[in-house]
Each structure stands twice: as C-alpha cells, then as structure tokens.
mmCIF file of C-alpha atoms and ligand atoms in Angstrom:
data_model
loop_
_atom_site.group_PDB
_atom_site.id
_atom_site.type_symbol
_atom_site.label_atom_id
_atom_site.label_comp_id
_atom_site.label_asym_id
_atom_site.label_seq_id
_atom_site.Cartn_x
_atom_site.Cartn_y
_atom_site.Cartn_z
ATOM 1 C CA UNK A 61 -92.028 171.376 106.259
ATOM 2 C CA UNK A 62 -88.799 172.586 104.642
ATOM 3 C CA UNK A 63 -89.399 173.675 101.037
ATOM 4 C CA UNK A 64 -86.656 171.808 98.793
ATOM 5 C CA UNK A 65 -84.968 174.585 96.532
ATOM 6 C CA UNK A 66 -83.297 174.060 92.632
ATOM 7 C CA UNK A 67 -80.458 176.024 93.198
ATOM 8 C CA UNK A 68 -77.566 175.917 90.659
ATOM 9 C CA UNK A 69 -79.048 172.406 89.159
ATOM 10 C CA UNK A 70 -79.664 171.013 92.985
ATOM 11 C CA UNK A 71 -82.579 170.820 94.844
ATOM 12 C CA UNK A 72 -81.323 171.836 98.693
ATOM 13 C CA UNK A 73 -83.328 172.621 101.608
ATOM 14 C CA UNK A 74 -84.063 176.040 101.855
ATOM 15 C CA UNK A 75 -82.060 176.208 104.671
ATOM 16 C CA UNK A 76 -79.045 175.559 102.372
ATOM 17 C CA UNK A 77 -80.858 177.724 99.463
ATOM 18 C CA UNK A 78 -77.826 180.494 99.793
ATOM 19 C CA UNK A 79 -76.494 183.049 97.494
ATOM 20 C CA UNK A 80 -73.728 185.298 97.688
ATOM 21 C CA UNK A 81 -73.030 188.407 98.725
ATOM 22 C CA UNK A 82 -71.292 189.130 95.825
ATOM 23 C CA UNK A 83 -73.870 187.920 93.174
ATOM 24 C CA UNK A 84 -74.691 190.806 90.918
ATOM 25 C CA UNK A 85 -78.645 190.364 91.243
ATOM 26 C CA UNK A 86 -78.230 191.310 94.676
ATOM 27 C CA UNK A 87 -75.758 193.780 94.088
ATOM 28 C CA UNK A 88 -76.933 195.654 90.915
ATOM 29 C CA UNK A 89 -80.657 193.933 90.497
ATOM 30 C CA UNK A 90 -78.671 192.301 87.928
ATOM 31 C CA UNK A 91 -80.625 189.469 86.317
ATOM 32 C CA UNK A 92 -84.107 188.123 85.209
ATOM 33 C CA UNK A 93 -87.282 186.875 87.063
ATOM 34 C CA UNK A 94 -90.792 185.284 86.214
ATOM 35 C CA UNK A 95 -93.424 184.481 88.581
ATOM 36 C CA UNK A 96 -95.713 181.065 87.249
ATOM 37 C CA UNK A 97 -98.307 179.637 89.139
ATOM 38 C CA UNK A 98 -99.471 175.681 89.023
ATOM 39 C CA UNK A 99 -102.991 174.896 89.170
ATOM 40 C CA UNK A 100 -104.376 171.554 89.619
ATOM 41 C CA UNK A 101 -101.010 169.891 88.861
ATOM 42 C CA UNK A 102 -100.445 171.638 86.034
ATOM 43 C CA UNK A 103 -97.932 174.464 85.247
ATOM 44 C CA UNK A 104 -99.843 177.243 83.666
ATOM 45 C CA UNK A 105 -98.521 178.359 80.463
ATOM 46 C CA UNK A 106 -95.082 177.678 81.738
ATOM 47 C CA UNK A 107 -93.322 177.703 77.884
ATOM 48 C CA UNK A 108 -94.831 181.212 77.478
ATOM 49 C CA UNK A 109 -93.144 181.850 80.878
ATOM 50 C CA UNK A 110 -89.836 180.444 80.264
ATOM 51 C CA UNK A 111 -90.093 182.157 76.343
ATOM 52 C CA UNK A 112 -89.927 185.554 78.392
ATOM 53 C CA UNK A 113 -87.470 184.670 80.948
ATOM 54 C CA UNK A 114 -85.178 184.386 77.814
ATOM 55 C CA UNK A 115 -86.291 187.114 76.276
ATOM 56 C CA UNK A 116 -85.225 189.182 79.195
ATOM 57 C CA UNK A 117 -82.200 187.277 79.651
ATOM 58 C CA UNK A 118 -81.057 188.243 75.959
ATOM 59 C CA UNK A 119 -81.520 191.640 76.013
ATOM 60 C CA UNK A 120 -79.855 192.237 78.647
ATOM 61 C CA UNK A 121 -77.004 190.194 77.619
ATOM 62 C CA UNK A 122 -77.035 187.284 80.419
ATOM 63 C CA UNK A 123 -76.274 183.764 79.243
ATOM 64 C CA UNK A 124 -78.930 181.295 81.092
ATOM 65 C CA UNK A 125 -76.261 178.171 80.493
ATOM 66 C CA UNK A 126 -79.200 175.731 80.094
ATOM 67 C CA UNK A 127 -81.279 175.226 77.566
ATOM 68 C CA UNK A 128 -85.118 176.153 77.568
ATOM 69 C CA UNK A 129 -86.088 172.517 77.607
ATOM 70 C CA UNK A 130 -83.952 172.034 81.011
ATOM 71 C CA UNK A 131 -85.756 175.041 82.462
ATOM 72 C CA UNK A 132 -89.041 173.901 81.841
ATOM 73 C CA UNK A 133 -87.914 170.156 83.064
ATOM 74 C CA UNK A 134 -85.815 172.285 86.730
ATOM 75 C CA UNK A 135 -89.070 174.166 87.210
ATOM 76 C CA UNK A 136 -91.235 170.624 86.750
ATOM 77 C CA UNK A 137 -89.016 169.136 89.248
ATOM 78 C CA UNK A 138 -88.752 171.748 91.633
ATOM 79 C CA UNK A 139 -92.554 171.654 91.974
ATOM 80 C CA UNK A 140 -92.872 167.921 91.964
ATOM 81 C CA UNK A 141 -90.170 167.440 94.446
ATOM 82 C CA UNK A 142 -92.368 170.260 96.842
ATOM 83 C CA UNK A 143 -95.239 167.579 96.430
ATOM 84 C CA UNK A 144 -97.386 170.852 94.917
ATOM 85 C CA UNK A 145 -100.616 170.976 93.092
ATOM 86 C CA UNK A 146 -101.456 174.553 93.171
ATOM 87 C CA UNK A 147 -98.213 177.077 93.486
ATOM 88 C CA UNK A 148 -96.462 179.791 93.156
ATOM 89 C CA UNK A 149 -93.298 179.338 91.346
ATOM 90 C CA UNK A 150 -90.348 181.930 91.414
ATOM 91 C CA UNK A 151 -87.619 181.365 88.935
ATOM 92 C CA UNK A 152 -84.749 183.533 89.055
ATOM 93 C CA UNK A 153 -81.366 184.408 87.241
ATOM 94 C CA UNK A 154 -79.262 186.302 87.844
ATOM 95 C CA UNK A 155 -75.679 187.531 86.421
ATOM 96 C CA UNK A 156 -73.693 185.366 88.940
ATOM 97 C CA UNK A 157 -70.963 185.860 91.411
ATOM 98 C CA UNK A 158 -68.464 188.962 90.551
ATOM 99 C CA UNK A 159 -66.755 191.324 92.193
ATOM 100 C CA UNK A 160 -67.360 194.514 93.159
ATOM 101 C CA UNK A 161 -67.716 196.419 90.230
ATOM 102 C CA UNK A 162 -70.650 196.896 87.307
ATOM 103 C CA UNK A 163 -68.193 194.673 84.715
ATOM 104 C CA UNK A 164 -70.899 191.518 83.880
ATOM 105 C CA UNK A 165 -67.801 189.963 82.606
ATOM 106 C CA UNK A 166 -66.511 189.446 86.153
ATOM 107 C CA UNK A 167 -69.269 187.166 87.028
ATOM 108 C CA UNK A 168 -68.429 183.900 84.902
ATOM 109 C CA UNK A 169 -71.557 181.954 85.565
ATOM 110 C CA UNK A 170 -75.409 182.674 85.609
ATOM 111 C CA UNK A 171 -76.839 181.872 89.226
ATOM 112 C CA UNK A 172 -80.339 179.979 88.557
ATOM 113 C CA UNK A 173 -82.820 179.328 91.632
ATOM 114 C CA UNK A 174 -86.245 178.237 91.625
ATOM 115 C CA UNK A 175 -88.492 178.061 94.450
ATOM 116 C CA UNK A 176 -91.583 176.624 94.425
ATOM 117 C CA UNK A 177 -94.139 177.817 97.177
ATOM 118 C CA UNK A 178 -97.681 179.204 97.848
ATOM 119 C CA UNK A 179 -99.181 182.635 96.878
ATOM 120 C CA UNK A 180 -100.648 185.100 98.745
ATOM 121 C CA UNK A 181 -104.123 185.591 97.416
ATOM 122 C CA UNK A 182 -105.845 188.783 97.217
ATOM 123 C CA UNK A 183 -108.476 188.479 100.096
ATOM 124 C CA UNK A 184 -111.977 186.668 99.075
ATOM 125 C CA UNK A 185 -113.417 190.283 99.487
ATOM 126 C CA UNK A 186 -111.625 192.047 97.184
ATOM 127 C CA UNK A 187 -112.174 189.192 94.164
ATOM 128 C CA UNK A 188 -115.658 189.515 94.595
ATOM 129 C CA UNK A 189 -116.589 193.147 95.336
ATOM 130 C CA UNK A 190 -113.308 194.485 93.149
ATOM 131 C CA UNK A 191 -110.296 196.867 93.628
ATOM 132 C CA UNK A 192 -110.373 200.537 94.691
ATOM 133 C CA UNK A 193 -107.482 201.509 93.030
ATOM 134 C CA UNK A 194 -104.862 204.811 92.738
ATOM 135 C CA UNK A 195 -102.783 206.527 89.980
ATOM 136 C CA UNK A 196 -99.141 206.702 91.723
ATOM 137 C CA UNK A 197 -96.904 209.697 91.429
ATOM 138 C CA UNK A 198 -94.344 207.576 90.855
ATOM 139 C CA UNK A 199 -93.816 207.311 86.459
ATOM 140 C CA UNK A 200 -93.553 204.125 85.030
ATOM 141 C CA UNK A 201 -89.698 203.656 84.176
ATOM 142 C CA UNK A 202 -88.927 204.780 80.461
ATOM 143 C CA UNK A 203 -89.016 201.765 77.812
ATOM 144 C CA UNK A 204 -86.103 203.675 76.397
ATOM 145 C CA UNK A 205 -84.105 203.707 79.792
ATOM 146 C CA UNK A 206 -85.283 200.484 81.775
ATOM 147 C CA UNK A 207 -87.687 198.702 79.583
ATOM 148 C CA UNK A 208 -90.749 197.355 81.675
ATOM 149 C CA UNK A 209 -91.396 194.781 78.840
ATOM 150 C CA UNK A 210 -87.849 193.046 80.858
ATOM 151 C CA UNK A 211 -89.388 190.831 83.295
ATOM 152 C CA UNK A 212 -85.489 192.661 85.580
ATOM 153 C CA UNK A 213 -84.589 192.018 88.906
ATOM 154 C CA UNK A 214 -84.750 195.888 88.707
ATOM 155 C CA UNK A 215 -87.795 196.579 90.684
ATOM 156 C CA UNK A 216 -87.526 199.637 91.915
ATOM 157 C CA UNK A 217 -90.046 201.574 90.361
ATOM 158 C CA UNK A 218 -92.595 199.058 91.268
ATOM 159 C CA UNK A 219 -91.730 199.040 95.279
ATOM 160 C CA UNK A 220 -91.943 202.789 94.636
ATOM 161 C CA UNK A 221 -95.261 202.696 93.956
ATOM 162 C CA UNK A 222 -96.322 199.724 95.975
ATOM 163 C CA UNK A 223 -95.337 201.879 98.646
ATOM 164 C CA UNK A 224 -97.719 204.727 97.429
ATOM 165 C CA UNK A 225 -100.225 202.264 97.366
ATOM 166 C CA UNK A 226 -99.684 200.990 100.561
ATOM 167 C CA UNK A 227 -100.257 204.923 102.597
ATOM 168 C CA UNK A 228 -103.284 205.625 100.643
ATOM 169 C CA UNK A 229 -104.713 202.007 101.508
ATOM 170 C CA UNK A 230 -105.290 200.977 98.155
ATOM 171 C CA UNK A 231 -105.651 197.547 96.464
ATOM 172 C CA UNK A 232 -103.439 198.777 93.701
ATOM 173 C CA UNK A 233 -101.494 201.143 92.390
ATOM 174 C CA UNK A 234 -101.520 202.583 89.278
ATOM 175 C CA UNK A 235 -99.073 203.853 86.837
ATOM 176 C CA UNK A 236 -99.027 206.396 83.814
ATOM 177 C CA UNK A 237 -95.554 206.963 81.566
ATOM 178 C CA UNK A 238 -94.316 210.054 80.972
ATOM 179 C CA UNK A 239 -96.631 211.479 78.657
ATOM 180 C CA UNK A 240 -99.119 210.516 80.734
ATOM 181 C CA UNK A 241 -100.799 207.387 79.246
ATOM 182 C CA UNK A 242 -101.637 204.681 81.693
ATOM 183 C CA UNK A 243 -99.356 201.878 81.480
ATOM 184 C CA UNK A 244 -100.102 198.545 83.936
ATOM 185 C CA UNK A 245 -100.222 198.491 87.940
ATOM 186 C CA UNK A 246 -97.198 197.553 90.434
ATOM 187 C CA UNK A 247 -98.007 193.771 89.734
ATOM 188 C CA UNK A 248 -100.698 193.481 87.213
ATOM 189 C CA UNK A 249 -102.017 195.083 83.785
ATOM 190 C CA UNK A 250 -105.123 197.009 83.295
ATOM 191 C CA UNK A 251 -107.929 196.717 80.772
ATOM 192 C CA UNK A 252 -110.694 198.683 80.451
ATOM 193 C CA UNK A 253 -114.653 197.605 78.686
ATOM 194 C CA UNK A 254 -116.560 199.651 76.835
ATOM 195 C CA UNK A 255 -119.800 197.682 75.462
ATOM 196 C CA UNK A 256 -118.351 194.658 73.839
ATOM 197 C CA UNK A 257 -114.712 196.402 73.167
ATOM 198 C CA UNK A 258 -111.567 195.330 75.490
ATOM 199 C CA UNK A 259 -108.699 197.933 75.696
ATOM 200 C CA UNK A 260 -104.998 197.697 77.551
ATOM 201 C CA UNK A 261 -101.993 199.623 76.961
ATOM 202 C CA UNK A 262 -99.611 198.210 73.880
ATOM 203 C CA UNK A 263 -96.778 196.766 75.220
ATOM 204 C CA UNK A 264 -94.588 200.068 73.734
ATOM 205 C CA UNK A 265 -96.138 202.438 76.852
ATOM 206 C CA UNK A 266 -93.619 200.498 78.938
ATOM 207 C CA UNK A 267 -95.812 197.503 80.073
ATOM 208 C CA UNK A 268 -95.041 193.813 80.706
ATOM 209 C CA UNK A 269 -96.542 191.569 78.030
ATOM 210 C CA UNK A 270 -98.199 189.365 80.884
ATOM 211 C CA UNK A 271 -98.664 186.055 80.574
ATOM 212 C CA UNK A 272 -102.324 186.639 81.884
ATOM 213 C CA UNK A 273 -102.826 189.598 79.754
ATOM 214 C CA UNK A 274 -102.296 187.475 76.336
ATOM 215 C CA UNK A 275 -104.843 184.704 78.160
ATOM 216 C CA UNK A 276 -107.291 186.964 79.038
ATOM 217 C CA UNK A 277 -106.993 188.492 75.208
ATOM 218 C CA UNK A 278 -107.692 185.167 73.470
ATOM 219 C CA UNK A 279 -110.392 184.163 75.642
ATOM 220 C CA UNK A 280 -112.043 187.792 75.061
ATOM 221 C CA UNK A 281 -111.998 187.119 71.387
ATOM 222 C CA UNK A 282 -113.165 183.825 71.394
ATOM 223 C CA UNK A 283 -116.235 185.291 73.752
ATOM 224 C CA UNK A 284 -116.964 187.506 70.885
ATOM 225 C CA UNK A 285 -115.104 190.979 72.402
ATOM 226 C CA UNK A 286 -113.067 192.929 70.417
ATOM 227 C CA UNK A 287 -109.942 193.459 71.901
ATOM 228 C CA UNK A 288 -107.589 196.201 71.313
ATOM 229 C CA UNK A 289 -104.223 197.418 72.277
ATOM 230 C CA UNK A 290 -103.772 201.344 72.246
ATOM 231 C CA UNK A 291 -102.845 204.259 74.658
ATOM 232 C CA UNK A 292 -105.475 206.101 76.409
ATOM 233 C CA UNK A 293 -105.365 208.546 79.666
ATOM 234 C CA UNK A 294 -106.987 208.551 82.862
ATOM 235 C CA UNK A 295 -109.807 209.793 81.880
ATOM 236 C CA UNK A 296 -110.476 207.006 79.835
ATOM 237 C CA UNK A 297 -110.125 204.968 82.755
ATOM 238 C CA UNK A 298 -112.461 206.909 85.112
ATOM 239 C CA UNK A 299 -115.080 206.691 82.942
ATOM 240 C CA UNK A 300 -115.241 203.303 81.354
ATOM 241 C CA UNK A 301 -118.052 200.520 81.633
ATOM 242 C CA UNK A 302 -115.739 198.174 83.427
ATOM 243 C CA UNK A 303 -112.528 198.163 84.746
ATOM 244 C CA UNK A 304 -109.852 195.012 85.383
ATOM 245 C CA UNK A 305 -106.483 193.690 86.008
ATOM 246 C CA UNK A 306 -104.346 190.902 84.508
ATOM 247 C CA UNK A 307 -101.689 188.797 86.596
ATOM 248 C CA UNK A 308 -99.965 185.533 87.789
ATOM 249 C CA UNK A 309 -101.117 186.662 91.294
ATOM 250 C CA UNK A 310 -104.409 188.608 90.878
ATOM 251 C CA UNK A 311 -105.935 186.853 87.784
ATOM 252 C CA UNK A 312 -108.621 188.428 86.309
ATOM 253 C CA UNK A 313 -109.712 190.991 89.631
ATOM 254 C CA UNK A 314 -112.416 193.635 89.063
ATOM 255 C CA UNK A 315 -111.285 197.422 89.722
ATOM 256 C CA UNK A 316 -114.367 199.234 90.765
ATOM 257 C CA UNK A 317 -112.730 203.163 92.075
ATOM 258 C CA UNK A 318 -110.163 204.368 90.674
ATOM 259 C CA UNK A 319 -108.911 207.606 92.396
ATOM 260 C CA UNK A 320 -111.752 207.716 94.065
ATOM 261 C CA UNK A 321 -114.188 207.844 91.225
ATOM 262 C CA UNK A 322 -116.513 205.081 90.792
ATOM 263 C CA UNK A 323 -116.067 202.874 87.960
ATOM 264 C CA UNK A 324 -119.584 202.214 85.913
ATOM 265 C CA UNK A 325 -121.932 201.210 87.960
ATOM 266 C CA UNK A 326 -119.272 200.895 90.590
ATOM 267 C CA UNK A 327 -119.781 197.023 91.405
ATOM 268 C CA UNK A 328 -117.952 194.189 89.339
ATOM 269 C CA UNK A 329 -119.276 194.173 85.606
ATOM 270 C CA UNK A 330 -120.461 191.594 83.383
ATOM 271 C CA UNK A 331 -117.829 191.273 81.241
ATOM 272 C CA UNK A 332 -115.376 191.591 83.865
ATOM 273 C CA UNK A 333 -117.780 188.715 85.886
ATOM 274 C CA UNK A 334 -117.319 186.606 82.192
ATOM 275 C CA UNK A 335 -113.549 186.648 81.369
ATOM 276 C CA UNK A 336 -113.304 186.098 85.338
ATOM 277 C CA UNK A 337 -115.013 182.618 84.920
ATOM 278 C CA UNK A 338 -113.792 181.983 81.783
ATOM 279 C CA UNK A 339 -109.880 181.869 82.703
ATOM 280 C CA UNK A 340 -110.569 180.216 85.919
ATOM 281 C CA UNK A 341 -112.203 177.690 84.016
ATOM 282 C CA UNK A 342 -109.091 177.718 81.460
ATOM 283 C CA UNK A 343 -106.238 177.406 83.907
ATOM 284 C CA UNK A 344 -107.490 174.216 85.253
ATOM 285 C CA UNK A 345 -107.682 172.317 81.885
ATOM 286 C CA UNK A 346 -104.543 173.682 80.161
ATOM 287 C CA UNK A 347 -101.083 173.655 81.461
ATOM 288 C CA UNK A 348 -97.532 171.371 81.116
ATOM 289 C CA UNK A 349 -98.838 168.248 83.869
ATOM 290 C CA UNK A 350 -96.444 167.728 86.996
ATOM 291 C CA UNK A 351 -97.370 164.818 87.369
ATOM 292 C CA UNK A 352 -97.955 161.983 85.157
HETATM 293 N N1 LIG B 104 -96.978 193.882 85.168
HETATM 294 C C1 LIG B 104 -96.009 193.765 86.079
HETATM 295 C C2 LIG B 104 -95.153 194.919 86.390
HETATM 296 C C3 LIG B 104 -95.812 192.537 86.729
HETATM 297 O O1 LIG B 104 -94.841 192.401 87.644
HETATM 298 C C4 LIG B 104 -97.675 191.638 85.471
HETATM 299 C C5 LIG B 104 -97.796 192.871 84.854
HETATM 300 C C6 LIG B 104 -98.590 190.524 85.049
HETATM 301 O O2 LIG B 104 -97.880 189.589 84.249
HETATM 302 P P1 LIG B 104 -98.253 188.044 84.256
HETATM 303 O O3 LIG B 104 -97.290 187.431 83.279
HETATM 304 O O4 LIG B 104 -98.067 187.559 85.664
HETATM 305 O O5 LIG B 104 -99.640 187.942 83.811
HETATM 306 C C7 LIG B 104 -96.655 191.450 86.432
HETATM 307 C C8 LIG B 104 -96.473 190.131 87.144
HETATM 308 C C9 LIG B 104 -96.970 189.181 93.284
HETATM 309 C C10 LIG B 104 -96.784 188.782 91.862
HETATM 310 O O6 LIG B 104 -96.777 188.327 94.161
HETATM 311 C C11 LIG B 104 -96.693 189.738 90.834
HETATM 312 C C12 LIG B 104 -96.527 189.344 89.495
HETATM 313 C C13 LIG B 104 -96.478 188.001 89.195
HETATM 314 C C14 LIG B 104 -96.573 187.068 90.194
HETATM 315 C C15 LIG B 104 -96.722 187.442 91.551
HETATM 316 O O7 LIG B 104 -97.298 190.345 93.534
HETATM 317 N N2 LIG B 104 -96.433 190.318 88.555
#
C-alpha cells in the first residue's frame, strides 16, 4: 500500500512525496531531523521530540514556519492517516529551495516532510544475547565545529563510522572525541553499570541528548540506581559490570564485547535485563494517543 506523506502541510502519496534538487538539505545537509517511534497508538514522547527538533532548528538559524503545536498535530496526522499503531516516524526540515550557493537567505521557505513508516528492528538475536560492539577510527565531530547535540541533516560522521562498523561485522560502532572520551554510537548512546551506579557521557563530549537516554535515566532512578553523567575512556568501558545502548531504534539493547573484550560476565546483565523491561513496559502506557 502507498504510504501517504505530509509534505509542505499535504499529505501526498509517496509517489508524489518530491523534493527538489535545489533544496539545501540535499545540497548542503542543510536542515534538522528527529526520528520518533509510535507504540501501541501512541506517539512516544513526541513533545520531547518536537522540543529538540526546534532546538536544532534555532541554532542553526532555520525558521520551522509552524508552530510546535502544528508539528505535533502534522506528525499525529501523518501517522493516523498511515492507519499506524506501532511506527517509525521521520520528520524532517530542511532550509528550503535556493540556489546554488551556501547563502540560507536564498532559500525563502523551510521544506517540512514527515513520513510515517515501519522500523527495522535489530534482529530477535541480538536483543536477547546483546551487541558485540567496536570503537571506530572515525572521531566524533567536534561540539565546537558540528555540534552532535544538533539532531543535523549533517550525517556524515555517523555513515563514516557505520561504515567501519559494517567491515568489521559489528552490531555497533563506537565513537570517542578527540581527547579520547567515549561519546555515543552511530545511532544510539552508551551507558555503562557498575553495582547499582549508571554512567553515560554528558551531553558536552559531543553526544545527542536522546530521547531514550533521558527515559532510560528516570526510570534508573526511580529503580533505585544512581545515575550519573561524566566522561570516562575505554577502559572504563571494557571493564564495566554491564554495558548498554539508548535509542528510538535500538531501545534499551545489551552490549556484551566491546573490541573484542568481553563485557562482565559477557552475557546480558541484570540491570541491563531491568531497565530493558522497565521501558518496554513504559512506552506502552505513556505517549500523545493517535487515536481517540
Ligand atoms: N545518538 C545519535 C547519533 C543518534 O542518531 C541517538 C543517539 C539516540 O537518540 P534517541 O532520541 O533516539 O533516543 C540517535 C538517534 C536508525 C535510527 O534507524 C537512529 C536513531 C533514531 C531513530 C532511528 O538507525 N538515532
């Protein structure tokens, strides 16, 4: 069945779903992004989601021309129109159509699409006997040049390390900054467990502040972890209790190698096994309803 695309305050057939050649997201990566998932007819944390989006959008300068409220009401009807209970949402915007040059002033209006389609799941295997995972060559872009905390169509530096992590046949790819601290992975951030204490890179390493990540923190605390946020190497990593990643796509998944070293006992741990339960629990309850 043809998916039905919001495009420019339309839903088209995705047949119709067209931008142009000369729209600066394509042209210059140009623009903002957030990836959202529905679960059970509701849109998880979807204000959170659309609080970033402009976030991004404002430091970068790019004027969304709708209000929050009419995001979260185009992304609502994108996925109700799709007849979708559980999906993957993609919301994009980007600078517009301009001309051939950098100047953002040349592209008068904001392009806006939303599509609203299925994920691709990690396979069943890898949720329930964890990640092997590897530290990329590739640095995580400077906060002080391209700021990871910008959700940016400017993806670059993640492809380059998806692509490491593709040759060495690994579930995901990690990267450190450029003094060496571990940031997040191509897609997802990391935590590591020691005992009853949660730890993941501060947002100022050059992370995302993922929607998951902040879910997964609250539901720590209220399961009596401690959870802090401070920079720590590899080493850190290789020999923690437990090992994780946070994301839209991957949840809460268990990372049990890293580099080849076995984390803890090397199977998923029980804290890991805990938040893991706990979220999907979560994400089924809360959310903005679709339907109603
Ligand atoms: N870091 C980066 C670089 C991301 O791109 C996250 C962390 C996790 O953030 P959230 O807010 O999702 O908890 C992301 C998000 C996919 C896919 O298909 C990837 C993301 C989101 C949705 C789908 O690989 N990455």
């Amino acid at each position: 069945m043809s998916k039905l695309i919001y495009l420019d305050g339309e839903l088209v057939p995705e047949e119709q779903a067209k931008v142009s050649v000369f729209d600066h997201g394509l042209l210059y990566g140009d623009g903002v992004f957030e990836g959202i998932r529905a679960y059970n007819g509701r849109i998880f944390r979807l204000d959170q989601h659309i609080d970033r989006l402009y976030r991004s959008a404002h430091a970068i300068m790019l004027n969304i021309g709708m209000t929050k409220e009419e995001m979260a009401a185009a992304v609502v009807k994108t996925v109700r129109a799709n007849e979708l209970r559980d999906a993957y949402i993609r919301l994009v915007v980007t600078r517009g159509v301009g001309d051939l040059g950098l100047d953002p002033r040349q592209c008068p209006k904001a392009t806006v699409f939303i599509i609203a389609a299925t994920i691709k799941l990690y396979p069943e295997e890898m949720c329930r006997n964890g990640l092997q995972i590897i530290t990329c060559s590739t640095r995580r872009n400077m906060p002080d040049a391209v700021d990871p905390a910008l959700k940016s169509l400017n993806y670059l530096n993640n492809i380059m390390a998806k692509i490491e992590t593709i040759r060495a046949n690994a579930g995901e790819g990690l990267l450190l900054n450029n003094e060496g601290y571990v940031t997040e992975c191509t897609g997802d951030n990391i935590f590591i467990v020691n005992g009853k204490r949660l730890i993941t890179p501060p947002v100022s390493a050059g992370v995302l502040e993922g929607v998951t990540r902040d879910c997964v923190m609250e539901l720590a605390r209220v399961a009596g972890l401690e959870v802090e946020e401070g920079l720590f190497r590899l080493t850190a990593v290789y020999n923690a209790h437990e090992c994780f990643l946070t994301g839209t796509a991957a949840e809460v998944i268990s990372v049990t190698e890293v580099d080849g070293r076995a984390i803890g006992s090397g199977t998923p741990g029980p804290a890991t096994g805990m938040l893991q339960q706990r979220f999907a629990d979560y994400v089924r309850q809360e959310g903005t309803p679709v339907y109603s």
